[in-house]
Amino acid sequence: MMRTRIKEFRARHNLTQEELADKVGVRRETIVFLEQGKYNPSLKLAHDVAKALSAKIDEIFIFEED
């Protein structure tokens, strides 16, 4: 299972879901699904999201054992 802190980091940077999606090159819905933990990103997408939020991948995406 995976949790994300995208919403928290977006708030720090005053970014909307739409703005983050534009920075990363995905649709807003992708950001919604990532934030809800309904979508596991590719390594490239995880990297791009973390970079856009000035964070490390493991600060944004928290993987938990079931």
PDB file of C-alpha atoms in Angstrom:
ATOM      1  CA  MET A   1       0.000   0.000   0.000  1.00  0.00           C
ATOM      2  CA  MET A   2       1.173   3.523  -0.662  1.00  0.00           C
ATOM      3  CA  ARG A   3       0.361   6.873   0.891  1.00  0.00           C
ATOM      4  CA  THR A   4       1.415  10.190  -0.574  1.00  0.00           C
ATOM      5  CA  ARG A   5       2.093  13.620   0.846  1.00  0.00           C
ATOM      6  CA  ILE A   6       1.491  15.360  -2.497  1.00  0.00           C
ATOM      7  CA  LYS A   7      -1.391  17.459  -1.154  1.00  0.00           C
ATOM      8  CA  GLU A   8       0.706  18.645   1.806  1.00  0.00           C
ATOM      9  CA  PHE A   9       3.676  19.573  -0.396  1.00  0.00           C
ATOM     10  CA  ARG A  10       1.383  21.221  -2.973  1.00  0.00           C
ATOM     11  CA  ALA A  11      -0.016  23.433  -0.203  1.00  0.00           C
ATOM     12  CA  ARG A  12       3.522  24.462   0.814  1.00  0.00           C
ATOM     13  CA  HIS A  13       4.171  25.574  -2.762  1.00  0.00           C
ATOM     14  CA  ASN A  14       0.708  27.113  -3.270  1.00  0.00           C
ATOM     15  CA  LEU A  15       0.072  24.841  -6.240  1.00  0.00           C
ATOM     16  CA  THR A  16      -3.310  23.626  -7.416  1.00  0.00           C
ATOM     17  CA  GLN A  17      -3.708  20.085  -8.724  1.00  0.00           C
ATOM     18  CA  GLU A  18      -3.978  21.602 -12.205  1.00  0.00           C
ATOM     19  CA  GLU A  19      -0.728  23.571 -11.822  1.00  0.00           C
ATOM     20  CA  LEU A  20       1.174  20.541 -10.547  1.00  0.00           C
ATOM     21  CA  ALA A  21      -0.230  18.444 -13.391  1.00  0.00           C
ATOM     22  CA  ASP A  22       0.971  21.051 -15.909  1.00  0.00           C
ATOM     23  CA  LYS A  23       4.463  21.116 -14.358  1.00  0.00           C
ATOM     24  CA  VAL A  24       4.695  17.330 -14.481  1.00  0.00           C
ATOM     25  CA  GLY A  25       3.018  16.901 -17.877  1.00  0.00           C
ATOM     26  CA  VAL A  26       0.009  14.815 -16.812  1.00  0.00           C
ATOM     27  CA  ARG A  27      -3.738  15.366 -16.526  1.00  0.00           C
ATOM     28  CA  ARG A  28      -5.211  16.763 -13.310  1.00  0.00           C
ATOM     29  CA  GLU A  29      -7.029  13.464 -12.777  1.00  0.00           C
ATOM     30  CA  THR A  30      -3.664  11.712 -12.485  1.00  0.00           C
ATOM     31  CA  ILE A  31      -2.732  14.011  -9.593  1.00  0.00           C
ATOM     32  CA  VAL A  32      -6.135  13.356  -7.978  1.00  0.00           C
ATOM     33  CA  PHE A  33      -5.600   9.574  -8.196  1.00  0.00           C
ATOM     34  CA  LEU A  34      -2.039   9.886  -6.876  1.00  0.00           C
ATOM     35  CA  GLU A  35      -3.218  11.951  -3.905  1.00  0.00           C
ATOM     36  CA  GLN A  36      -5.944   9.416  -3.130  1.00  0.00           C
ATOM     37  CA  GLY A  37      -3.453   6.542  -3.306  1.00  0.00           C
ATOM     38  CA  LYS A  38      -5.462   4.938  -6.119  1.00  0.00           C
ATOM     39  CA  TYR A  39      -2.613   5.010  -8.616  1.00  0.00           C
ATOM     40  CA  ASN A  40       0.971   3.820  -8.310  1.00  0.00           C
ATOM     41  CA  PRO A  41       3.181   6.117 -10.364  1.00  0.00           C
ATOM     42  CA  SER A  42       5.972   5.012 -12.644  1.00  0.00           C
ATOM     43  CA  LEU A  43       9.430   5.798 -11.333  1.00  0.00           C
ATOM     44  CA  LYS A  44       9.677   8.666 -13.848  1.00  0.00           C
ATOM     45  CA  LEU A  45       6.365  10.179 -12.726  1.00  0.00           C
ATOM     46  CA  ALA A  46       7.326   9.822  -9.044  1.00  0.00           C
ATOM     47  CA  HIS A  47      10.639  11.548  -9.826  1.00  0.00           C
ATOM     48  CA  ASP A  48       8.942  14.345 -11.774  1.00  0.00           C
ATOM     49  CA  VAL A  49       6.358  14.974  -9.025  1.00  0.00           C
ATOM     50  CA  ALA A  50       9.048  15.027  -6.328  1.00  0.00           C
ATOM     51  CA  LYS A  51      11.208  17.388  -8.404  1.00  0.00           C
ATOM     52  CA  ALA A  52       8.255  19.729  -9.049  1.00  0.00           C
ATOM     53  CA  LEU A  53       7.624  19.831  -5.283  1.00  0.00           C
ATOM     54  CA  SER A  54      11.332  20.306  -4.403  1.00  0.00           C
ATOM     55  CA  ALA A  55      11.385  17.068  -2.433  1.00  0.00           C
ATOM     56  CA  LYS A  56      12.809  13.559  -2.525  1.00  0.00           C
ATOM     57  CA  ILE A  57      10.677  10.694  -3.813  1.00  0.00           C
ATOM     58  CA  ASP A  58      10.624   9.004  -0.392  1.00  0.00           C
ATOM     59  CA  GLU A  59       9.389  12.226   1.242  1.00  0.00           C
ATOM     60  CA  ILE A  60       6.379  12.319  -1.102  1.00  0.00           C
ATOM     61  CA  PHE A  61       5.563   8.635  -1.541  1.00  0.00           C
ATOM     62  CA  ILE A  62       5.358   6.421   1.547  1.00  0.00           C
ATOM     63  CA  PHE A  63       5.259   2.694   0.866  1.00  0.00           C
ATOM     64  CA  GLU A  64       3.736   0.569   3.598  1.00  0.00           C
ATOM     65  CA  GLU A  65       3.768  -3.186   3.986  1.00  0.00           C
ATOM     66  CA  ASP A  66       0.306  -4.741   4.129  1.00  0.00           C
TER      67      ASP A  66
END
